């Protein structure tokens, strides 16, 4: 049995959930999220105010989805209580980011600024011109938007310029070496 899937999910105080068939809806101070469980995976209330995710059989598909479904539901509770945050740093002379209403405008060396519409459910802040903080209740949405912004200008290994995650380490490479070639 899946080691992750068999762990019960603790329901934190301040979070309310509703089970209706294969759908679970979680609501808390940071927002409301819903998830449709895959076929063959069920969720039920266990003792002590916890939830237990179970699978119908031991076939390969059900085993693969068991731990996934449990993790996604646990992340929903984490998101509606604490939320998720991704922090991006912009490195480079003249590179910056600013907010214009519900649009994130990034200048990263192209002939034009790059605009991103901020999805509903996310909060984007730019405390400095070189920092972007993305927060939200949905872990996937936060990560996906952060990856999309980073993809505009990923960090390059020679000069170190680009958009990188706050905790990302960019391995630097040496430039061209002077030498006597043939």
XYZ file of N, CA, C and O in Angstrom:
728
model
N 0.843 -1.180 0.000
C 0.000 0.000 0.000
C 0.887 1.242 0.000
O 1.986 1.242 0.541
N 0.401 2.288 -0.602
C 1.154 3.531 -0.690
C 1.439 4.079 0.698
O 0.555 4.198 1.539
N 2.692 4.413 0.941
C 3.038 4.962 2.250
C 2.448 6.349 2.435
O 2.063 6.722 3.521
N 2.401 7.120 1.356
C 1.817 8.452 1.450
C 0.294 8.336 1.501
O -0.356 9.006 2.292
N -0.275 7.487 0.680
C -1.719 7.370 0.587
C -2.385 6.871 1.854
O -3.528 7.216 2.135
N -1.691 6.053 2.646
C -2.344 5.505 3.832
C -2.279 6.440 5.038
O -2.926 6.188 6.040
N -1.528 7.541 4.951
C -1.500 8.501 6.050
C -2.834 9.237 6.125
O -3.355 9.687 5.111
N -3.384 9.389 7.312
C -4.622 10.161 7.418
C -4.333 11.656 7.234
O -3.229 12.124 7.489
N -5.336 12.388 6.793
C -5.206 13.829 6.595
C -5.828 14.524 7.794
O -7.023 14.370 8.062
N -5.036 15.278 8.521
C -5.539 16.023 9.666
C -6.294 17.249 9.152
O -5.787 17.976 8.296
N -7.476 17.463 9.671
C -8.270 18.626 9.281
C -7.960 19.744 10.269
O -8.301 19.655 11.444
N -7.270 20.808 9.822
C -6.907 21.877 10.744
C -8.121 22.696 11.168
O -9.130 22.745 10.458
N -8.001 23.308 12.340
C -9.104 24.162 12.787
C -9.169 25.383 11.877
O -8.151 25.914 11.445
N -10.353 25.815 11.566
C -10.536 26.943 10.648
C -10.831 26.504 9.231
O -11.148 27.323 8.384
N -10.709 25.200 8.972
C -10.999 24.684 7.630
C -12.272 23.854 7.681
O -12.462 23.044 8.583
N -13.146 24.064 6.718
C -14.372 23.285 6.586
C -14.300 22.509 5.282
O -13.797 23.022 4.288
N -14.806 21.285 5.312
C -14.813 20.488 4.088
C -16.192 19.898 3.871
O -16.986 19.750 4.798
N -16.447 19.567 2.609
C -17.735 18.970 2.246
C -17.458 17.855 1.246
O -16.809 18.083 0.218
N -17.931 16.668 1.559
C -17.794 15.522 0.668
C -19.115 15.300 -0.038
O -20.155 15.166 0.604
N -19.089 15.287 -1.364
C -20.303 14.979 -2.118
C -19.910 14.095 -3.291
O -19.432 14.566 -4.312
N -20.072 12.799 -3.080
C -19.683 11.839 -4.116
C -18.176 11.841 -4.287
O -17.434 11.790 -3.314
N -17.713 11.943 -5.517
C -16.266 11.938 -5.739
C -15.618 13.323 -5.601
O -14.451 13.485 -5.893
N -16.379 14.305 -5.137
C -15.870 15.667 -5.047
C -15.685 16.075 -3.598
O -16.539 15.816 -2.756
N -14.542 16.724 -3.310
C -14.310 17.308 -1.994
C -14.110 18.807 -2.185
O -13.409 19.236 -3.103
N -14.752 19.583 -1.343
C -14.624 21.033 -1.366
C -14.091 21.469 -0.010
O -14.634 21.083 1.026
N -13.019 22.258 -0.016
C -12.389 22.725 1.212
C -12.464 24.246 1.232
O -12.155 24.901 0.230
N -12.862 24.774 2.383
C -12.999 26.222 2.515
C -12.289 26.674 3.780
O -12.341 26.009 4.807
N -11.604 27.818 3.683
C -10.888 28.367 4.828
C -10.698 29.859 4.662
O -11.246 30.466 3.729
N -9.901 30.468 5.537
C -9.727 31.920 5.472
C -9.034 32.412 4.201
O -9.242 33.545 3.781
N -8.233 31.586 3.544
C -7.500 32.008 2.344
C -8.249 31.732 1.045
O -7.805 32.130 -0.018
N -9.364 30.996 1.119
C -10.105 30.740 -0.103
C -10.869 29.436 -0.066
O -10.996 28.791 0.976
N -11.367 29.062 -1.233
C -12.168 27.850 -1.382
C -11.623 27.058 -2.566
O -11.411 27.612 -3.638
N -11.390 25.757 -2.360
C -10.842 24.893 -3.405
C -11.685 23.633 -3.527
O -12.257 23.162 -2.542
N -11.741 23.075 -4.718
C -12.466 21.840 -4.960
C -11.617 20.871 -5.760
O -10.720 21.274 -6.510
N -11.885 19.568 -5.590
C -11.128 18.546 -6.308
C -12.031 17.347 -6.554
O -12.734 16.893 -5.651
N -12.021 16.847 -7.777
C -12.746 15.635 -8.134
C -11.788 14.458 -8.021
O -10.778 14.400 -8.739
N -12.091 13.534 -7.129
C -11.239 12.366 -6.940
C -11.286 11.485 -8.177
O -12.344 11.349 -8.807
N -10.159 10.869 -8.541
C -10.161 9.972 -9.696
C -11.015 8.721 -9.420
O -11.266 8.366 -8.272
N -11.414 8.068 -10.491
C -12.220 6.846 -10.359
C -11.410 5.786 -9.617
O -10.233 5.564 -9.909
N -12.043 5.152 -8.653
C -11.373 4.102 -7.885
C -10.769 4.608 -6.594
O -10.291 3.820 -5.779
N -10.765 5.908 -6.367
C -10.221 6.497 -5.140
C -11.379 7.100 -4.372
O -12.209 7.823 -4.930
N -11.463 6.795 -3.085
C -12.529 7.345 -2.248
C -11.929 8.012 -1.028
O -10.796 7.712 -0.624
N -12.697 8.904 -0.437
C -12.259 9.594 0.773
C -13.394 9.500 1.781
O -14.562 9.613 1.417
N -13.036 9.235 3.034
C -14.047 9.086 4.077
C -13.521 9.683 5.365
O -12.312 9.839 5.555
N -14.455 10.000 6.251
C -14.073 10.537 7.556
C -13.564 9.402 8.430
O -14.168 8.338 8.507
N -12.440 9.636 9.092
C -11.872 8.658 10.011
C -12.063 9.190 11.433
O -12.584 10.283 11.632
N -11.630 8.430 12.393
C -11.782 8.863 13.779
C -10.844 10.034 14.088
O -9.811 10.213 13.463
N -11.235 10.839 15.036
C -10.391 11.958 15.465
C -10.442 13.152 14.533
O -9.495 13.942 14.499
N -11.500 13.312 13.761
C -11.602 14.475 12.884
C -10.600 14.456 11.750
O -10.091 15.491 11.333
N -10.276 13.283 11.237
C -9.326 13.148 10.139
C -10.031 12.547 8.929
O -11.119 12.007 9.031
N -9.368 12.658 7.791
C -9.876 12.061 6.553
C -8.929 10.962 6.114
O -7.711 11.072 6.269
N -9.484 9.904 5.534
C -8.685 8.777 5.057
C -8.983 8.553 3.581
O -10.138 8.436 3.187
N -7.932 8.507 2.780
C -8.068 8.244 1.347
C -7.799 6.757 1.115
O -6.798 6.229 1.602
N -8.706 6.091 0.401
C -8.532 4.663 0.126
C -8.709 4.409 -1.360
O -9.293 5.221 -2.078
N -8.201 3.253 -1.797
C -8.344 2.876 -3.204
C -9.163 1.595 -3.292
O -9.184 0.783 -2.369
N -9.819 1.436 -4.421
C -10.729 0.314 -4.609
C -9.963 -1.001 -4.765
O -10.381 -2.025 -4.255
N -8.855 -0.978 -5.513
C -8.128 -2.221 -5.770
C -6.636 -1.937 -5.820
O -6.196 -0.805 -5.673
N -5.877 -3.017 -6.049
C -4.424 -2.879 -6.128
C -3.917 -2.849 -7.560
O -2.741 -3.140 -7.806
N -4.777 -2.500 -8.517
C -4.247 -2.433 -9.875
C -3.339 -1.216 -10.008
O -3.348 -0.298 -9.171
N -2.548 -1.211 -11.032
C -1.481 -0.224 -11.177
C -1.998 1.217 -11.184
O -1.419 2.097 -10.552
N -3.080 1.469 -11.867
C -3.631 2.829 -11.951
C -4.098 3.329 -10.589
O -3.816 4.461 -10.210
N -4.792 2.501 -9.840
C -5.281 2.904 -8.521
C -4.122 3.143 -7.557
O -4.173 4.072 -6.746
N -3.100 2.299 -7.632
C -1.930 2.498 -6.766
C -1.230 3.808 -7.098
O -0.773 4.513 -6.213
N -1.159 4.135 -8.389
C -0.482 5.364 -8.807
C -1.240 6.601 -8.338
O -0.634 7.607 -7.962
N -2.567 6.539 -8.352
C -3.377 7.709 -7.998
C -3.646 7.848 -6.506
O -4.081 8.907 -6.060
N -3.392 6.800 -5.728
C -3.706 6.820 -4.306
C -2.917 7.901 -3.561
O -3.497 8.769 -2.898
N -1.604 7.857 -3.661
C -0.761 8.853 -2.981
C -0.954 10.248 -3.557
O -0.921 11.243 -2.831
N -1.176 10.322 -4.867
C -1.400 11.616 -5.514
C -2.648 12.293 -4.964
O -2.617 13.463 -4.587
N -3.736 11.552 -4.908
C -4.997 12.124 -4.426
C -4.857 12.574 -2.982
O -5.319 13.657 -2.606
N -4.198 11.780 -2.149
C -4.005 12.149 -0.749
C -3.187 13.431 -0.631
O -3.501 14.326 0.133
N -2.109 13.548 -1.419
C -1.266 14.743 -1.388
C -2.018 15.979 -1.857
O -1.877 17.060 -1.282
N -2.813 15.834 -2.900
C -3.565 16.974 -3.414
C -4.590 17.473 -2.399
O -4.755 18.680 -2.213
N -5.268 16.555 -1.723
C -6.258 16.961 -0.722
C -5.559 17.604 0.482
O -6.019 18.619 1.014
N -4.436 17.036 0.905
C -3.683 17.620 2.025
C -3.189 19.025 1.660
O -3.213 19.940 2.492
N -2.761 19.218 0.414
C -2.316 20.542 -0.037
C -3.470 21.534 -0.083
O -3.270 22.735 0.110
N -4.685 21.049 -0.339
C -5.848 21.933 -0.328
C -6.059 22.496 1.075
O -6.288 23.700 1.248
N -5.962 21.635 2.092
C -6.118 22.111 3.470
C -5.003 23.080 3.839
O -5.246 24.115 4.465
N -3.784 22.760 3.447
C -2.646 23.648 3.717
C -2.848 24.996 3.039
O -2.560 26.049 3.610
N -3.354 24.985 1.819
C -3.532 26.214 1.050
C -4.604 27.124 1.607
O -4.425 28.336 1.658
N -5.737 26.561 2.046
C -6.815 27.424 2.545
C -6.522 27.946 3.948
O -7.128 28.928 4.375
N -5.593 27.326 4.657
C -5.221 27.815 5.987
C -4.012 28.741 5.913
O -4.047 29.878 6.390
N -2.910 28.291 5.314
C -1.663 29.075 5.300
C -1.368 29.722 3.958
O -0.689 30.736 3.900
N -1.798 29.107 2.874
C -1.479 29.612 1.542
C -0.093 29.162 1.105
O 0.682 28.615 1.892
N 0.207 29.389 -0.154
C 1.506 29.032 -0.726
C 2.134 30.271 -1.326
O 1.438 31.159 -1.825
N 3.459 30.335 -1.286
C 4.179 31.511 -1.773
C 5.367 31.083 -2.623
O 6.071 30.139 -2.280
N 5.564 31.772 -3.726
C 6.765 31.628 -4.553
C 7.354 33.022 -4.702
O 6.647 33.983 -4.993
N 8.662 33.111 -4.512
C 9.340 34.393 -4.625
C 10.346 34.308 -5.774
O 11.130 33.365 -5.851
N 10.276 35.278 -6.674
C 11.178 35.326 -7.827
C 12.071 36.550 -7.718
O 11.631 37.608 -7.245
N 13.304 36.411 -8.158
C 14.246 37.528 -8.187
C 14.643 37.800 -9.631
O 14.873 36.867 -10.402
N 14.741 39.072 -9.968
C 15.158 39.469 -11.310
C 16.572 40.019 -11.201
O 16.823 40.950 -10.439
N 17.494 39.430 -11.955
C 18.897 39.830 -11.919
C 19.281 40.361 -13.286
O 19.083 39.685 -14.294
N 19.809 41.561 -13.329
C 20.259 42.145 -14.593
C 20.083 43.648 -14.598
O 19.125 44.168 -14.024
N 20.980 44.339 -15.241
C 20.917 45.790 -15.327
C 19.735 46.186 -16.213
O 19.591 45.709 -17.332
N 18.862 47.021 -15.690
C 17.695 47.464 -16.437
C 16.520 46.504 -16.397
O 15.472 46.799 -16.950
N 16.680 45.354 -15.755
C 15.588 44.393 -15.638
C 14.738 44.785 -14.438
O 15.264 45.044 -13.355
N 13.408 44.821 -14.599
C 12.543 45.146 -13.477
C 11.133 44.620 -13.700
O 10.790 44.171 -14.788
N 10.340 44.708 -12.638
C 8.939 44.281 -12.689
C 8.093 45.302 -11.944
O 8.550 45.903 -10.972
N 6.868 45.499 -12.428
C 5.937 46.390 -11.739
C 4.522 45.908 -12.008
O 4.261 45.179 -12.964
N 3.614 46.330 -11.136
C 2.204 45.977 -11.283
C 1.450 47.159 -11.862
O 1.646 48.293 -11.441
N 0.591 46.871 -12.818
C -0.315 47.872 -13.380
C -1.714 47.281 -13.341
O -2.128 46.576 -14.257
N -2.420 47.535 -12.250
C -3.745 46.944 -12.068
C -3.625 45.449 -11.849
O -2.935 44.998 -10.956
N -4.305 44.663 -12.685
C -4.246 43.199 -12.597
C -3.258 42.615 -13.602
O -3.393 41.479 -14.032
N -2.243 43.413 -13.975
C -1.245 42.978 -14.938
C 0.148 43.137 -14.345
O 0.465 44.170 -13.757
N 0.969 42.114 -14.504
C 2.368 42.171 -14.104
C 3.175 42.519 -15.344
O 3.103 41.819 -16.353
N 3.925 43.616 -15.286
C 4.711 44.084 -16.426
C 6.178 43.867 -16.100
O 6.695 44.388 -15.109
N 6.860 43.086 -16.955
C 8.265 42.748 -16.730
C 9.094 43.278 -17.887
O 8.765 43.058 -19.053
N 10.182 43.959 -17.546
C 11.148 44.425 -18.542
C 12.425 43.625 -18.334
O 13.082 43.768 -17.304
N 12.756 42.759 -19.314
C 13.917 41.881 -19.160
C 14.772 41.834 -20.416
O 15.206 40.776 -20.851
N 15.030 42.978 -20.999
C 15.967 43.046 -22.104
C 15.387 42.847 -23.483
O 16.130 42.844 -24.465
N 14.095 42.653 -23.604
C 13.486 42.553 -24.920
C 13.183 43.964 -25.431
O 13.268 44.934 -24.687
N 12.801 44.082 -26.669
C 12.472 45.386 -27.231
C 11.135 45.902 -26.711
O 10.772 47.035 -26.977
N 10.422 45.054 -25.972
C 9.107 45.416 -25.450
C 8.945 44.827 -24.052
O 9.561 43.807 -23.736
N 8.135 45.449 -23.208
C 7.854 44.827 -21.909
C 6.933 43.618 -22.092
O 6.152 43.558 -23.037
N 7.051 42.655 -21.185
C 6.235 41.446 -21.245
C 5.124 41.575 -20.200
O 5.401 41.856 -19.030
N 3.868 41.394 -20.618
C 2.723 41.541 -19.726
C 2.140 40.177 -19.371
O 1.975 39.325 -20.242
N 1.800 39.999 -18.093
C 1.132 38.790 -17.616
C -0.144 39.189 -16.911
O -0.110 39.981 -15.971
N -1.268 38.629 -17.359
C -2.528 38.823 -16.646
C -2.479 37.939 -15.400
O -2.213 36.740 -15.505
N -2.754 38.498 -14.245
C -2.709 37.745 -12.995
C -3.996 36.929 -12.878
O -5.094 37.485 -12.907
N -3.879 35.594 -12.761
C -5.071 34.755 -12.654
C -5.853 35.050 -11.366
O -5.266 35.444 -10.358
N -7.164 34.846 -11.410
C -7.955 35.042 -10.204
C -7.554 33.973 -9.191
O -7.266 32.834 -9.548
N -7.517 34.348 -7.938
C -7.086 33.431 -6.886
C -5.643 33.634 -6.494
O -5.176 33.045 -5.526
N -4.909 34.457 -7.242
C -3.511 34.735 -6.920
C -3.338 36.196 -6.533
O -4.043 37.069 -7.025
N -2.365 36.431 -5.667
C -1.971 37.787 -5.303
C -0.511 37.946 -5.682
O 0.322 37.123 -5.302
N -0.211 38.979 -6.440
C 1.168 39.235 -6.863
C 1.589 40.577 -6.304
O 0.860 41.562 -6.392
N 2.773 40.602 -5.704
C 3.332 41.833 -5.155
C 4.726 42.030 -5.712
O 5.428 41.069 -6.025
N 5.130 43.296 -5.817
C 6.504 43.621 -6.207
C 7.061 44.570 -5.149
O 7.022 45.783 -5.316
N 7.595 44.006 -4.032
C 8.124 44.851 -2.969
C 9.278 45.735 -3.449
O 9.423 46.868 -3.006
N 10.103 45.214 -4.352
C 11.143 46.007 -5.002
C 11.016 45.766 -6.498
O 10.282 44.888 -6.936
N 11.760 46.524 -7.291
C 11.688 46.351 -8.739
C 12.261 45.020 -9.188
O 11.941 44.546 -10.272
N 13.092 44.401 -8.346
C 13.727 43.150 -8.750
C 13.175 41.935 -8.008
O 13.775 40.870 -8.038
N 12.035 42.075 -7.342
C 11.444 40.967 -6.593
C 9.963 40.837 -6.930
O 9.247 41.826 -6.981
N 9.528 39.600 -7.156
C 8.117 39.299 -7.406
C 7.702 38.244 -6.388
O 8.356 37.207 -6.271
N 6.616 38.501 -5.650
C 6.100 37.548 -4.677
C 4.700 37.129 -5.124
O 3.812 37.960 -5.266
N 4.530 35.814 -5.350
C 3.263 35.262 -5.822
C 2.685 34.417 -4.690
O 3.355 33.509 -4.199
N 1.449 34.713 -4.266
C 0.818 33.957 -3.190
C -0.590 33.545 -3.614
O -1.225 34.223 -4.414
N -1.046 32.428 -3.033
C -2.385 31.951 -3.324
C -2.677 30.678 -2.563
O -1.790 30.082 -1.940
N -3.921 30.224 -2.605
C -4.331 29.020 -1.894
C -4.066 27.758 -2.700
O -3.855 26.688 -2.138
N -4.053 27.844 -4.027
C -3.879 26.685 -4.892
C -2.393 26.526 -5.233
O -1.819 27.337 -5.958
N -1.784 25.468 -4.719
C -0.348 25.244 -4.910
C 0.017 25.125 -6.387
O 1.023 25.671 -6.826
N -0.800 24.427 -7.156
C -0.520 24.244 -8.577
C -0.585 25.562 -9.327
O 0.263 25.850 -10.162
N -1.573 26.382 -9.033
C -1.730 27.667 -9.714
C -0.573 28.612 -9.399
O -0.055 29.290 -10.283
N -0.135 28.628 -8.136
C 0.995 29.469 -7.732
C 2.260 29.026 -8.464
O 2.976 29.835 -9.057
N 2.537 27.724 -8.458
C 3.736 27.205 -9.110
C 3.721 27.381 -10.612
O 4.740 27.687 -11.233
N 2.555 27.196 -11.210
C 2.431 27.318 -12.662
C 2.655 28.762 -13.115
O 3.352 29.011 -14.097
N 2.070 29.722 -12.392
C 2.249 31.130 -12.759
C 3.702 31.563 -12.544
O 4.276 32.264 -13.381
N 4.319 31.098 -11.452
C 5.723 31.426 -11.196
C 6.622 30.848 -12.295
O 7.545 31.517 -12.772
N 6.345 29.630 -12.730
C 7.144 29.008 -13.787
C 6.963 29.743 -15.111
O 7.912 29.899 -15.885
N 5.741 30.210 -15.360
C 5.464 30.953 -16.588
C 6.235 32.282 -16.606
O 6.813 32.655 -17.625
N 6.264 32.965 -15.478
C 7.007 34.226 -15.385
C 8.499 33.955 -15.530
O 9.209 34.657 -16.262
N 9.008 32.913 -14.867
C 10.442 32.579 -14.937
C 10.847 32.212 -16.358
O 11.943 32.523 -16.805
N 9.950 31.548 -17.085
C 10.243 31.095 -18.440
C 10.473 32.261 -19.412
O 11.083 32.075 -20.465
N 10.012 33.452 -19.061
C 10.216 34.626 -19.906
C 11.704 34.868 -20.150
O 12.123 35.145 -21.263
N 12.502 34.775 -19.098
C 13.951 34.968 -19.199
C 14.613 34.134 -18.103
O 14.930 34.637 -17.042
N 14.806 32.809 -18.344
C 15.458 31.989 -17.322
C 16.897 32.453 -17.097
O 17.497 33.049 -17.998
N 17.447 32.202 -15.920
C 18.813 32.663 -15.644
C 19.814 31.971 -16.561
O 19.713 30.771 -16.807
N 20.752 32.750 -17.058
C 21.758 32.158 -17.931
C 23.060 31.994 -17.148
O 23.361 32.784 -16.269
N 23.832 30.949 -17.431
C 24.966 30.582 -16.584
C 26.210 31.454 -16.746
O 27.101 31.368 -15.918
N 26.292 32.274 -17.772
C 27.511 33.045 -17.982
C 27.476 34.382 -17.254
O 28.403 34.744 -16.550
N 26.420 35.154 -17.418
C 26.332 36.444 -16.740
C 25.455 36.400 -15.506
O 25.483 37.308 -14.685
N 24.637 35.360 -15.371
C 23.747 35.226 -14.233
C 22.480 36.044 -14.362
O 21.701 36.121 -13.421
N 22.266 36.664 -15.527
C 21.091 37.508 -15.708
C 19.859 36.659 -15.971
O 19.947 35.591 -16.551
N 18.703 37.163 -15.538
C 17.445 36.483 -15.798
C 16.550 36.477 -14.583
O 16.802 37.156 -13.592
N 15.479 35.704 -14.647
C 14.518 35.576 -13.549
C 14.739 34.214 -12.907
O 14.695 33.188 -13.581
N 14.979 34.215 -11.599
C 15.223 32.966 -10.889
C 14.377 32.908 -9.630
O 13.925 33.932 -9.127
N 14.152 31.679 -9.147
C 13.470 31.514 -7.870
C 14.384 32.018 -6.776
O 15.610 32.021 -6.912
N 13.801 32.433 -5.663
C 14.558 32.997 -4.551
C 15.617 32.024 -4.034
O 16.745 32.411 -3.746
N 15.268 30.740 -3.934
C 16.191 29.752 -3.381
C 16.971 28.988 -4.456
O 17.695 28.059 -4.146
N 16.847 29.392 -5.699
C 17.528 28.705 -6.800
C 18.997 29.121 -6.859
O 19.331 30.293 -6.689
N 19.860 28.159 -7.083
C 21.284 28.430 -7.218
C 21.645 28.260 -8.687
O 21.425 27.200 -9.274
N 22.179 29.325 -9.288
C 22.566 29.287 -10.692
C 24.048 28.973 -10.754
O 24.874 29.736 -10.244
N 24.385 27.829 -11.354
C 25.788 27.473 -11.500
C 26.409 28.309 -12.584
O 25.928 28.335 -13.715
N 27.454 29.022 -12.241
C 28.094 29.917 -13.183
C 29.173 29.178 -13.960
O 29.879 28.315 -13.439
N 29.306 29.532 -15.233
C 30.319 28.937 -16.101
C 31.349 29.995 -16.449
O 31.040 31.186 -16.491
N 32.545 29.563 -16.743
C 33.583 30.490 -17.167
C 33.306 30.865 -18.620
O 32.752 30.091 -19.397
N 33.686 32.061 -18.980
C 33.496 32.514 -20.360
C 34.542 31.917 -21.273
O 35.203 30.923 -20.933
N 34.724 32.508 -22.419
C 35.726 32.019 -23.350
C 37.112 32.229 -22.775
O 37.424 33.276 -22.231
N 37.931 31.240 -22.932
C 39.304 31.328 -22.431
C 40.206 31.794 -23.576
O 40.031 31.404 -24.731
N 41.143 32.685 -23.243
C 42.108 33.113 -24.234
C 43.178 32.054 -24.357
O 43.663 31.515 -23.377
N 43.526 31.752 -25.527
C 44.546 30.732 -25.701
C 45.007 30.698 -27.131
O 44.387 31.258 -28.025
N 46.075 30.058 -27.308
C 46.619 29.924 -28.656
C 45.994 28.737 -29.334
O 46.360 27.604 -29.056
N 45.103 29.011 -30.220
C 44.464 27.940 -30.970
C 45.266 27.636 -32.222
O 46.278 28.257 -32.540
N 44.851 26.708 -32.967
C 45.585 26.284 -34.157
C 45.375 27.234 -35.292
O 44.549 27.940 -35.574
